Amino acid sequence: MTGQRKLKYAIVGAGMAGILAAIRLKERGEDFTVFEKADRIGGTWRENRYPGLTCDVPAHAYTYSFEPYPDWRAYYATGAEIQAYFEMVVAKYGIGPSIRFNSEVTALDWDEGRAKWTLAHRNGERDEFDVVIAASGVLHHPKLPDIEGLESFAGAAFHTARWDDMAPIDGARVGLIGSGSTGIQIVTAINKKVERLVHFQRSPQWVMPVPYFRYSEEERAAFRQNPALIDAIRFSDEYLGNVRRFTDAITDVDGPQMKVIEDVCRDHFENSIRDPELKEKLRPNYRAACKRLIYSWCYYEEVQHAAVHVETGRIARIEPKGVRMADGTLHELDTLILATGFHADRFIRPAGVTGRGGLTLDAFWEQRPTAHYAVTLPDFPNFFMLNGPTGPVGNFSLIDIAERQWGYVDQLIDILRSGEAVAVAPTAAAHAGYEERRIAAAKKTIFGSGCQSWYLDATGVPASWPWSYDAFVEAMARPDFTDYALTASVDA
Ligand code: NA7
């Protein structure tokens, strides 16, 4: 039932998910424009360039399903390689001419009478669209620590997503605040270059040991000749089996899969750290996988390098010369790296999005960002989110998540293409039911077991998909159309 009504689409964001939507719409011969705030594609992989940046999903599983890539250099790819992959894909599929760079979307307003979105972007231009695909990413608003005196630091101080290439690292005294995935990767990459690295760690991490190996030229040639070898990795027990076991674990916190994760992490910790004092500093006091697990093949080894000092005391303030601790110690520094994470609740904001009856996204999300099955919103018709709020998060491929979400979105758009309706949105009642079930389940996941992380919303409830990977696959395979209300036609 496709192809009868020609629609005009706006895709917001030219990162992984926006590129995916663009490819899919181009394949269908649709009329779409991608609005990108920056001057290059890539999203998170464009913005993050810090040393040690590696995707913790095996490279062959972190690709589009329709564009396998035989040339990954290692089991885990670096950020630069992934950025190059997306640039290759955009060129290959001819998406570039459809992207408007330096075009930050500032406002989206729904006109109920005409069933159109009016989109405004930074340079003041406006245009109308039938459908909006919000593919603006999750972790793209850097969160700076609220520490007194941050501005007064005399050396280079910068957030990890705003890496300063001129900042002294080699032979320098470097401070690093934050021990999330980012901070941990940076430790492993710069510890041997610096004179001294002071790693300010508010919370230690659980570390899952993972294999790491480089692919030889012969292996890459074999991948080129025989793509089945790539599939064997994508669908391997080592990867996909782990994804299933992982989501089983986080949703059944006292079950056997969680016990395996906890045992592996605990054994790794107990058997890796030699110095008893450092060991106590690195011992987490919360359950494994409550925060995003660190997948690393080298962190425990690298953090024991002589140049690294793990500082667990309370930071009192930042001074021109360095970081002053509550006990009076001053760590004198040349460079201060802020690996303090992101505001994970913004999504397409600060763009002002206004749906039916003047309802704003800020008002709709006053309590917490939500979306029906992480994709659609009542009162925001023809507005579809990829990697939106309450989607699956964890140590698995968000490309796979976005592709499955696109499968769901495409079936809803089919209703518009067929001419059956001009607007589609979930009913408030269906969405309220989803959220009620989701919140009840989310509180029981490991993410809600008593630690702080970016997975939690402002009320402390995990903001994630709280069921298994297979349940997500099933939910995305076909929307429950009874959840949706259709507007048959525009006002005469
Ligand atoms: P995360 O995972 O949000 O980590 C931020 C880190 O910064 C974490 O260790 C925080 O400690 C720490 N932090 C934040 N504010 C402060 C202050 N004020 N003082 C000291 N320490 C602070 O961000 P990442 O960039 O590492 O990773 C984000 C995601 O990107 C990652 O999960 C992957 O999905 C990719 P806390 O744990 O809150 O005590």
Short mmCIF file of C-alpha atoms and ligand atoms in Angstrom, two decimals:
data_model
loop_
_atom_site.label_atom_id
_atom_site.label_comp_id
_atom_site.label_asym_id
_atom_site.label_seq_id
_atom_site.Cartn_x
_atom_site.Cartn_y
_atom_site.Cartn_z
CA MET A 1 0.00 0.00 0.00
CA THR A 2 2.74 2.46 -0.87
CA GLY A 3 3.49 5.22 -3.26
CA GLN A 4 0.12 6.87 -3.70
CA ARG A 5 0.80 10.08 -1.84
CA LYS A 6 4.08 11.93 -2.19
CA LEU A 7 5.38 13.14 1.14
CA LYS A 8 8.07 15.62 2.08
CA TYR A 9 10.41 14.57 4.86
CA ALA A 10 12.78 16.46 7.17
CA ILE A 11 15.48 14.43 8.86
CA VAL A 12 17.09 16.19 11.80
CA GLY A 13 20.71 15.13 12.20
CA ALA A 14 23.26 13.53 9.90
CA GLY A 15 24.67 11.04 12.37
CA MET A 16 24.30 7.28 12.23
CA ALA A 17 20.48 7.27 12.48
CA GLY A 18 19.88 10.24 10.16
CA ILE A 19 22.09 8.68 7.49
CA LEU A 20 20.12 5.45 7.85
CA ALA A 21 16.78 7.26 7.37
CA ALA A 22 18.19 9.15 4.38
CA ILE A 23 19.37 5.95 2.70
CA ARG A 24 16.02 4.26 3.23
CA LEU A 25 14.05 7.24 1.90
CA LYS A 26 16.36 7.65 -1.07
CA GLU A 27 15.88 3.99 -1.97
CA ARG A 28 12.16 4.69 -2.13
CA GLY A 29 12.66 7.79 -4.29
CA GLU A 30 11.21 10.06 -1.59
CA ASP A 31 11.63 13.83 -1.23
CA PHE A 32 13.73 14.43 1.87
CA THR A 33 16.20 16.92 3.32
CA VAL A 34 18.66 16.25 6.13
CA PHE A 35 19.33 19.21 8.43
CA GLU A 36 22.71 19.03 10.15
CA LYS A 37 23.90 21.62 12.67
CA ALA A 38 27.59 20.99 11.97
CA ASP A 39 29.63 21.15 8.78
CA ARG A 40 30.23 17.39 8.57
CA ILE A 41 28.27 14.20 9.02
CA GLY A 42 28.98 11.72 11.80
CA GLY A 43 27.23 12.89 14.96
CA THR A 44 28.88 11.44 18.01
CA TRP A 45 31.78 10.10 15.92
CA ARG A 46 32.42 13.56 14.52
CA GLU A 47 32.29 15.26 17.91
CA ASN A 48 34.38 12.78 19.88
CA ARG A 49 38.05 12.59 18.92
CA TYR A 50 39.69 11.93 22.26
CA PRO A 51 42.70 9.59 22.48
CA GLY A 52 41.66 5.99 23.03
CA LEU A 53 38.17 6.47 21.53
CA THR A 54 36.98 2.99 20.60
CA CYS A 55 33.48 1.63 20.14
CA ASP A 56 32.84 -1.12 22.68
CA VAL A 57 30.68 -3.04 20.20
CA PRO A 58 32.66 -5.39 17.90
CA ALA A 59 33.34 -3.49 14.67
CA HIS A 60 31.62 -5.99 12.42
CA ALA A 61 28.46 -5.66 14.51
CA TYR A 62 28.65 -1.86 14.55
CA THR A 63 27.82 -1.37 10.87
CA TYR A 64 24.63 -1.05 8.90
CA SER A 65 23.23 -4.51 8.16
CA PHE A 66 23.15 -3.63 4.46
CA GLU A 67 26.70 -2.27 4.36
CA PRO A 68 29.15 -4.69 5.94
CA TYR A 69 32.72 -3.47 6.02
CA PRO A 70 35.56 -5.96 5.53
CA ASP A 71 38.36 -3.52 6.30
CA TRP A 72 38.06 -2.94 10.03
CA ARG A 73 41.55 -2.99 11.47
CA ALA A 74 40.66 -4.71 14.73
CA TYR A 75 37.87 -6.47 16.60
CA TYR A 76 36.95 -3.09 18.10
CA ALA A 77 37.13 -0.05 15.82
CA THR A 78 38.51 3.37 16.72
CA GLY A 79 36.32 6.46 16.52
CA ALA A 80 38.29 7.74 13.52
CA GLU A 81 37.69 4.50 11.60
CA ILE A 82 33.97 4.64 12.36
CA GLN A 83 33.75 8.26 11.23
CA ALA A 84 35.49 7.25 7.98
CA TYR A 85 33.01 4.37 7.56
CA PHE A 86 30.04 6.74 7.79
CA GLU A 87 31.67 9.16 5.35
CA MET A 88 32.21 6.26 2.93
CA VAL A 89 28.56 5.19 3.30
CA VAL A 90 27.25 8.72 2.70
CA ALA A 91 29.35 8.98 -0.46
CA LYS A 92 28.43 5.51 -1.71
CA TYR A 93 24.69 6.06 -1.29
CA GLY A 94 24.83 9.61 -2.67
CA ILE A 95 23.30 11.19 0.42
CA GLY A 96 25.60 14.23 0.53
CA PRO A 97 23.59 16.51 -1.81
CA SER A 98 20.49 16.02 0.38
CA ILE A 99 22.23 17.26 3.52
CA ARG A 100 22.07 20.92 4.52
CA PHE A 101 25.08 21.55 6.69
CA ASN A 102 25.39 24.36 9.24
CA SER A 103 21.61 24.18 9.52
CA GLU A 104 20.68 23.72 13.14
CA VAL A 105 16.94 23.20 13.47
CA THR A 106 15.64 25.74 15.96
CA ALA A 107 11.87 25.20 15.81
CA LEU A 108 9.30 22.72 14.59
CA ASP A 109 5.62 23.69 14.67
CA TRP A 110 2.73 21.41 13.83
CA ASP A 111 -0.18 22.87 11.91
CA GLU A 112 -3.14 20.61 12.67
CA GLY A 113 -5.38 22.18 10.06
CA ARG A 114 -2.92 21.43 7.26
CA ALA A 115 -1.15 18.42 8.74
CA LYS A 116 2.27 19.97 8.15
CA TRP A 117 5.35 20.66 10.21
CA THR A 118 6.96 24.06 9.75
CA LEU A 119 10.69 23.78 10.31
CA ALA A 120 12.88 26.78 11.09
CA HIS A 121 16.63 26.65 11.18
CA ARG A 122 19.42 28.82 12.45
CA ASN A 123 19.75 31.11 9.44
CA GLY A 124 16.07 32.04 9.70
CA GLU A 125 14.77 30.02 6.77
CA ARG A 126 11.53 28.10 7.13
CA ASP A 127 10.08 25.22 5.18
CA GLU A 128 7.17 22.81 5.42
CA PHE A 129 7.26 19.04 5.75
CA ASP A 130 4.74 16.22 6.12
CA VAL A 131 7.01 14.06 8.23
CA VAL A 132 9.84 14.78 10.67
CA ILE A 133 12.45 12.17 11.55
CA ALA A 134 14.23 13.26 14.73
CA ALA A 135 17.64 11.60 14.52
CA SER A 136 19.47 14.14 16.60
CA GLY A 137 21.31 11.77 18.92
CA VAL A 138 21.42 11.36 22.66
CA LEU A 139 24.82 12.21 24.09
CA HIS A 140 25.64 15.46 22.38
CA HIS A 141 25.31 18.18 25.02
CA PRO A 142 28.50 18.07 27.12
CA LYS A 143 27.96 18.27 30.86
CA LEU A 144 30.55 20.36 32.65
CA PRO A 145 31.16 19.64 36.31
CA ASP A 146 29.72 22.09 38.78
CA ILE A 147 33.04 22.69 40.53
CA GLU A 148 33.97 26.08 41.95
CA GLY A 149 36.73 27.87 40.08
CA LEU A 150 36.61 25.81 36.87
CA GLU A 151 36.92 28.97 34.79
CA SER A 152 39.99 30.09 36.71
CA PHE A 153 42.27 27.22 35.59
CA ALA A 154 45.31 28.72 33.86
CA GLY A 155 46.06 25.76 31.57
CA ALA A 156 43.93 24.12 28.92
CA ALA A 157 40.63 22.77 30.29
CA PHE A 158 38.11 21.16 27.97
CA HIS A 159 35.34 18.58 27.75
CA THR A 160 36.21 15.30 26.05
CA ALA A 161 33.75 15.99 23.21
CA ARG A 162 35.57 19.28 22.54
CA TRP A 163 39.08 17.86 22.39
CA ASP A 164 41.80 20.52 22.30
CA ASP A 165 44.58 19.29 20.00
CA MET A 166 46.90 22.02 21.23
CA ALA A 167 46.66 21.08 24.89
CA PRO A 168 49.85 19.65 26.40
CA ILE A 169 49.62 15.89 26.98
CA ASP A 170 53.05 14.48 26.11
CA GLY A 171 55.33 14.91 29.09
CA ALA A 172 52.70 17.04 30.81
CA ARG A 173 50.91 16.96 34.16
CA VAL A 174 47.38 16.04 33.19
CA GLY A 175 44.23 15.92 35.30
CA LEU A 176 41.24 13.84 34.18
CA ILE A 177 37.88 14.21 35.92
CA GLY A 178 35.40 11.41 35.34
CA SER A 179 35.59 7.63 35.13
CA GLY A 180 32.81 6.72 32.74
CA SER A 181 33.58 4.88 29.51
CA THR A 182 35.27 8.02 28.18
CA GLY A 183 37.56 8.69 31.14
CA ILE A 184 38.59 5.03 31.31
CA GLN A 185 39.51 4.93 27.61
CA ILE A 186 41.57 8.10 27.97
CA VAL A 187 43.55 6.62 30.87
CA THR A 188 44.53 3.67 28.68
CA ALA A 189 45.61 5.92 25.82
CA ILE A 190 47.65 8.67 27.50
CA ASN A 191 49.10 7.04 30.61
CA LYS A 192 52.43 6.34 28.95
CA LYS A 193 52.71 9.75 27.31
CA VAL A 194 52.20 12.02 30.30
CA GLU A 195 54.61 12.95 33.07
CA ARG A 196 51.78 12.36 35.52
CA LEU A 197 48.08 11.60 35.14
CA VAL A 198 45.83 12.39 38.08
CA HIS A 199 42.57 10.57 37.51
CA PHE A 200 39.88 12.15 39.69
CA GLN A 201 37.48 9.29 40.25
CA ARG A 202 34.20 9.91 42.06
CA SER A 203 32.99 6.36 41.46
CA PRO A 204 34.99 3.29 40.45
CA GLN A 205 33.79 1.08 37.64
CA TRP A 206 33.09 -2.57 37.05
CA VAL A 207 35.14 -3.80 34.13
CA MET A 208 34.16 -6.65 31.82
CA PRO A 209 37.28 -8.21 30.26
CA VAL A 210 36.89 -8.59 26.51
CA PRO A 211 39.11 -9.96 23.75
CA TYR A 212 41.02 -7.61 21.51
CA PHE A 213 42.93 -8.46 18.37
CA ARG A 214 43.87 -6.81 15.14
CA TYR A 215 42.78 -8.22 11.78
CA SER A 216 45.63 -9.13 9.44
CA GLU A 217 45.62 -8.18 5.75
CA GLU A 218 44.86 -11.84 4.97
CA GLU A 219 41.83 -11.80 7.27
CA ARG A 220 40.54 -8.56 5.73
CA ALA A 221 40.95 -10.09 2.27
CA ALA A 222 38.98 -13.11 3.44
CA PHE A 223 36.18 -10.82 4.69
CA ARG A 224 36.13 -9.12 1.28
CA GLN A 225 35.90 -12.41 -0.57
CA ASN A 226 33.45 -14.07 1.73
CA PRO A 227 30.94 -11.78 3.49
CA ALA A 228 29.55 -14.83 5.29
CA LEU A 229 32.60 -14.51 7.54
CA ILE A 230 31.37 -11.07 8.59
CA ASP A 231 27.89 -12.40 9.27
CA ALA A 232 29.44 -15.12 11.38
CA ILE A 233 30.74 -12.37 13.69
CA ARG A 234 27.56 -10.25 13.64
CA PHE A 235 25.42 -13.22 14.57
CA SER A 236 27.98 -14.98 16.74
CA ASP A 237 27.36 -16.20 20.21
CA GLU A 238 30.25 -13.97 21.25
CA TYR A 239 28.30 -10.89 20.13
CA LEU A 240 24.56 -11.53 19.59
CA GLY A 241 24.45 -14.28 22.19
CA ASN A 242 26.01 -11.82 24.62
CA VAL A 243 23.47 -9.13 23.74
CA ARG A 244 20.66 -11.54 24.58
CA ARG A 245 22.32 -12.72 27.77
CA PHE A 246 23.07 -9.12 28.75
CA THR A 247 19.47 -7.94 28.36
CA ASP A 248 18.27 -11.08 30.16
CA ALA A 249 20.65 -10.17 32.96
CA ILE A 250 19.68 -6.54 33.34
CA THR A 251 15.99 -7.41 33.38
CA ASP A 252 16.37 -10.35 35.80
CA VAL A 253 18.77 -8.98 38.36
CA ASP A 254 18.83 -12.09 40.53
CA GLY A 255 18.91 -14.48 37.60
CA PRO A 256 21.72 -16.73 36.33
CA GLN A 257 22.92 -14.38 33.57
CA MET A 258 23.47 -11.53 36.01
CA LYS A 259 25.41 -13.86 38.27
CA VAL A 260 27.72 -14.69 35.35
CA ILE A 261 28.37 -10.98 34.70
CA GLU A 262 28.99 -10.31 38.37
CA ASP A 263 31.31 -13.29 38.76
CA VAL A 264 33.35 -12.43 35.67
CA CYS A 265 33.73 -8.77 36.69
CA ARG A 266 34.59 -9.65 40.28
CA ASP A 267 37.18 -12.27 39.28
CA HIS A 268 38.72 -9.84 36.80
CA PHE A 269 38.96 -7.19 39.50
CA GLU A 270 40.28 -9.49 42.22
CA ASN A 271 42.93 -11.01 39.97
CA SER A 272 44.16 -7.88 38.22
CA ILE A 273 45.04 -5.17 40.73
CA ARG A 274 48.29 -5.77 42.57
CA ASP A 275 48.59 -2.79 44.93
CA PRO A 276 46.14 -3.21 47.85
CA GLU A 277 45.64 0.54 48.25
CA LEU A 278 44.79 1.01 44.57
CA LYS A 279 42.58 -2.06 44.74
CA GLU A 280 40.40 -0.50 47.43
CA LYS A 281 40.14 2.69 45.38
CA LEU A 282 38.93 0.72 42.38
CA ARG A 283 36.46 -1.50 44.26
CA PRO A 284 32.89 -0.52 43.29
CA ASN A 285 30.23 -0.44 46.00
CA TYR A 286 27.30 -1.06 43.64
CA ARG A 287 26.29 -3.94 41.40
CA ALA A 288 27.98 -4.68 38.08
CA ALA A 289 26.10 -3.28 35.03
CA CYS A 290 24.22 -0.73 37.18
CA LYS A 291 26.31 1.90 35.42
CA ARG A 292 27.22 1.16 31.82
CA LEU A 293 29.77 -1.66 32.04
CA ILE A 294 33.27 -0.84 30.94
CA TYR A 295 34.28 -3.32 28.24
CA SER A 296 38.04 -3.25 28.24
CA TRP A 297 40.94 -5.51 27.49
CA CYS A 298 43.53 -3.30 29.17
CA TYR A 299 42.17 -0.81 31.73
CA TYR A 300 43.31 -2.62 34.89
CA GLU A 301 46.79 -3.08 33.43
CA GLU A 302 47.06 0.52 32.24
CA VAL A 303 45.75 2.15 35.40
CA GLN A 304 48.61 0.46 37.29
CA HIS A 305 51.19 2.33 35.24
CA ALA A 306 53.49 4.36 37.47
CA ALA A 307 52.45 7.70 35.95
CA VAL A 308 48.80 7.23 36.94
CA HIS A 309 47.54 8.44 40.29
CA VAL A 310 43.91 7.61 41.07
CA GLU A 311 42.56 10.36 43.29
CA THR A 312 39.38 9.47 45.15
CA GLY A 313 39.27 12.42 47.53
CA ARG A 314 36.65 15.15 47.26
CA ILE A 315 37.51 18.03 44.96
CA ALA A 316 37.18 21.32 46.84
CA ARG A 317 37.76 23.69 43.92
CA ILE A 318 39.77 24.36 40.83
CA GLU A 319 42.46 26.99 41.04
CA PRO A 320 44.67 28.57 38.36
CA LYS A 321 47.45 26.04 39.10
CA GLY A 322 45.35 22.91 39.40
CA VAL A 323 42.81 21.01 41.48
CA ARG A 324 42.56 21.61 45.23
CA MET A 325 41.25 18.69 47.25
CA ALA A 326 39.11 18.97 50.37
CA ASP A 327 42.10 17.81 52.48
CA GLY A 328 44.11 20.78 51.19
CA THR A 329 46.28 18.88 48.67
CA LEU A 330 46.87 20.78 45.42
CA HIS A 331 47.39 18.72 42.25
CA GLU A 332 49.33 21.07 39.99
CA LEU A 333 48.36 20.52 36.37
CA ASP A 334 49.11 21.73 32.85
CA THR A 335 45.96 20.27 31.30
CA LEU A 336 42.56 19.41 32.75
CA ILE A 337 40.33 16.99 30.84
CA LEU A 338 36.64 16.92 31.74
CA ALA A 339 35.25 13.44 31.05
CA THR A 340 32.10 14.33 32.92
CA GLY A 341 29.51 13.03 30.48
CA PHE A 342 26.52 14.52 28.74
CA HIS A 343 23.04 15.86 29.39
CA ALA A 344 21.27 12.71 28.27
CA ASP A 345 17.77 14.19 28.47
CA ARG A 346 17.88 16.74 25.66
CA PHE A 347 17.42 14.71 22.47
CA ILE A 348 16.23 17.16 19.76
CA ARG A 349 16.14 20.04 22.21
CA PRO A 350 16.99 22.96 22.47
CA ALA A 351 14.95 23.06 19.25
CA GLY A 352 11.48 24.20 20.26
CA VAL A 353 9.00 21.53 19.16
CA THR A 354 5.30 22.41 19.33
CA GLY A 355 2.65 19.83 18.58
CA ARG A 356 -1.14 19.79 18.65
CA GLY A 357 -2.93 22.52 20.56
CA GLY A 358 0.30 24.39 21.23
CA LEU A 359 1.72 21.57 23.38
CA THR A 360 5.48 21.93 23.57
CA LEU A 361 7.96 19.09 23.91
CA ASP A 362 9.32 20.79 27.03
CA ALA A 363 5.85 20.66 28.58
CA PHE A 364 5.19 17.10 27.43
CA TRP A 365 8.55 16.04 28.83
CA GLU A 366 8.25 18.06 32.00
CA GLN A 367 8.56 14.99 34.18
CA ARG A 368 10.80 12.91 31.93
CA PRO A 369 11.48 12.45 28.21
CA THR A 370 9.23 9.69 26.89
CA ALA A 371 8.11 8.33 23.54
CA HIS A 372 5.75 5.53 22.62
CA TYR A 373 7.98 2.48 22.25
CA ALA A 374 10.76 5.07 22.12
CA VAL A 375 9.63 6.26 18.69
CA THR A 376 6.40 8.33 18.56
CA LEU A 377 4.63 10.88 20.74
CA PRO A 378 0.93 11.57 21.27
CA ASP A 379 0.02 15.08 20.07
CA PHE A 380 3.14 15.23 17.92
CA PRO A 381 1.80 13.58 14.75
CA ASN A 382 4.06 12.44 11.94
CA PHE A 383 7.05 12.94 14.26
CA PHE A 384 9.31 9.91 14.56
CA MET A 385 12.35 9.52 16.79
CA LEU A 386 15.32 7.26 16.15
CA ASN A 387 17.30 6.44 19.30
CA GLY A 388 14.75 8.47 21.20
CA PRO A 389 13.90 8.27 24.91
CA THR A 390 13.27 4.87 26.55
CA GLY A 391 14.98 2.91 23.81
CA PRO A 392 17.39 0.10 24.57
CA VAL A 393 20.73 1.16 26.04
CA GLY A 394 23.62 -1.04 26.99
CA ASN A 395 26.68 -2.59 25.53
CA PHE A 396 25.26 -3.35 22.09
CA SER A 397 24.91 -1.77 18.66
CA LEU A 398 22.70 1.31 18.45
CA ILE A 399 22.85 0.91 14.66
CA ASP A 400 20.88 -2.31 15.00
CA ILE A 401 18.45 -0.52 17.35
CA ALA A 402 17.96 2.34 14.86
CA GLU A 403 17.45 -0.05 11.93
CA ARG A 404 14.73 -1.90 13.81
CA GLN A 405 13.12 1.37 14.84
CA TRP A 406 13.17 2.43 11.20
CA GLY A 407 11.27 -0.77 10.34
CA TYR A 408 8.56 0.31 12.80
CA VAL A 409 8.53 3.94 11.60
CA ASP A 410 8.32 2.94 7.96
CA GLN A 411 5.13 0.95 8.57
CA LEU A 412 3.52 3.98 10.24
CA ILE A 413 4.60 6.23 7.38
CA ASP A 414 3.04 3.73 4.99
CA ILE A 415 -0.33 4.79 6.42
CA LEU A 416 0.42 8.35 5.27
CA ARG A 417 1.82 7.26 1.91
CA SER A 418 -1.26 5.20 1.17
CA GLY A 419 -3.51 8.21 1.67
CA GLU A 420 -5.41 6.43 4.42
CA ALA A 421 -4.53 9.31 6.76
CA VAL A 422 -2.70 12.63 6.78
CA ALA A 423 -1.55 12.32 10.37
CA VAL A 424 -0.62 9.47 12.65
CA ALA A 425 0.19 9.57 16.35
CA PRO A 426 -0.21 7.23 19.29
CA THR A 427 -3.20 7.83 21.51
CA ALA A 428 -2.50 9.36 24.92
CA ALA A 429 -4.07 6.32 26.56
CA ALA A 430 -1.89 3.83 24.67
CA HIS A 431 1.23 5.79 25.49
CA ALA A 432 0.26 6.16 29.16
CA GLY A 433 -0.20 2.39 29.32
CA TYR A 434 3.21 1.80 27.75
CA GLU A 435 4.90 4.21 30.14
CA GLU A 436 3.22 2.69 33.16
CA ARG A 437 4.39 -0.79 32.18
CA ARG A 438 7.81 0.48 31.22
CA ILE A 439 8.43 2.42 34.42
CA ALA A 440 7.32 -0.50 36.59
CA ALA A 441 9.72 -2.80 34.73
CA ALA A 442 12.54 -0.22 34.53
CA LYS A 443 12.63 0.20 38.30
CA LYS A 444 13.38 -3.52 38.59
CA THR A 445 16.28 -3.51 36.13
CA ILE A 446 19.88 -3.49 37.25
CA PHE A 447 20.10 0.19 36.21
CA GLY A 448 17.70 0.97 39.06
CA SER A 449 19.62 -1.05 41.65
CA GLY A 450 21.12 1.92 43.45
CA CYS A 451 23.84 3.79 41.57
CA GLN A 452 24.05 7.11 39.74
CA SER A 453 24.32 7.05 35.96
CA TRP A 454 23.15 8.79 32.81
CA TYR A 455 20.68 5.94 32.36
CA LEU A 456 18.47 7.46 35.09
CA ASP A 457 15.95 10.22 34.46
CA ALA A 458 15.57 13.21 36.77
CA THR A 459 13.25 11.22 39.05
CA GLY A 460 15.74 8.37 39.36
CA VAL A 461 13.87 5.94 37.09
CA PRO A 462 15.96 4.20 34.40
CA ALA A 463 15.11 5.93 31.12
CA SER A 464 15.61 2.78 29.10
CA TRP A 465 13.86 -0.11 27.43
CA PRO A 466 13.38 -2.45 30.40
CA TRP A 467 12.68 -5.70 28.59
CA SER A 468 14.75 -8.16 26.62
CA TYR A 469 16.42 -7.61 23.26
CA ASP A 470 14.04 -10.15 21.69
CA ALA A 471 11.03 -8.29 23.10
CA PHE A 472 12.36 -5.13 21.45
CA VAL A 473 12.87 -6.91 18.13
CA GLU A 474 9.31 -8.20 18.32
CA ALA A 475 7.85 -4.81 19.26
CA MET A 476 9.61 -3.13 16.35
CA ALA A 477 8.70 -5.82 13.82
CA ARG A 478 5.14 -4.54 13.58
CA PRO A 479 3.50 -1.60 15.37
CA ASP A 480 0.35 -2.34 17.31
CA PHE A 481 -1.82 -0.21 15.04
CA THR A 482 -4.58 -0.11 17.64
CA ASP A 483 -2.27 2.17 19.66
CA TYR A 484 -2.49 4.79 16.92
CA ALA A 485 -5.05 7.43 16.05
CA LEU A 486 -5.31 8.58 12.45
CA THR A 487 -6.46 11.91 11.08
CA ALA A 488 -8.19 11.07 7.85
CA SER A 489 -7.96 14.39 6.04
CA VAL A 490 -7.06 18.04 6.45
CA ASP A 491 -9.61 20.78 7.00
CA ALA A 492 -11.48 21.63 3.84
P1 NA7 B 1 29.47 9.20 31.88
O1 NA7 B 1 29.35 7.75 31.73
O2 NA7 B 1 28.23 9.99 32.20
O3 NA7 B 1 30.58 9.46 33.01
C1 NA7 B 1 30.80 10.73 33.58
C2 NA7 B 1 31.85 10.60 34.65
O4 NA7 B 1 32.12 11.88 35.19
C3 NA7 B 1 31.43 9.72 35.82
O5 NA7 B 1 32.56 9.01 36.27
C4 NA7 B 1 30.99 10.73 36.87
O6 NA7 B 1 31.08 10.27 38.19
C5 NA7 B 1 31.99 11.83 36.61
N1 NA7 B 1 31.59 13.15 37.09
C6 NA7 B 1 30.55 13.89 36.62
N2 NA7 B 1 30.50 15.06 37.28
C7 NA7 B 1 31.52 15.04 38.17
C8 NA7 B 1 31.97 15.97 39.14
N3 NA7 B 1 31.37 17.13 39.35
N4 NA7 B 1 33.04 15.61 39.90
C9 NA7 B 1 33.64 14.42 39.71
N5 NA7 B 1 33.26 13.51 38.80
C10 NA7 B 1 32.20 13.83 38.05
O7 NA7 B 1 30.09 9.88 30.58
P2 NA7 B 1 31.11 9.28 29.51
O8 NA7 B 1 31.44 10.37 28.57
O9 NA7 B 1 32.23 8.58 30.18
O10 NA7 B 1 30.30 8.17 28.78
C11 NA7 B 1 29.04 8.45 28.21
C12 NA7 B 1 28.65 7.39 27.25
O11 NA7 B 1 29.27 7.63 25.98
C13 NA7 B 1 29.05 5.99 27.55
O12 NA7 B 1 28.26 5.37 28.50
C14 NA7 B 1 28.95 5.35 26.20
O13 NA7 B 1 27.59 5.04 25.92
C15 NA7 B 1 29.40 6.41 25.27
P3 NA7 B 1 29.87 9.43 38.87
O14 NA7 B 1 29.91 8.07 38.22
O15 NA7 B 1 28.60 10.19 38.56
O16 NA7 B 1 30.18 9.40 40.30
#
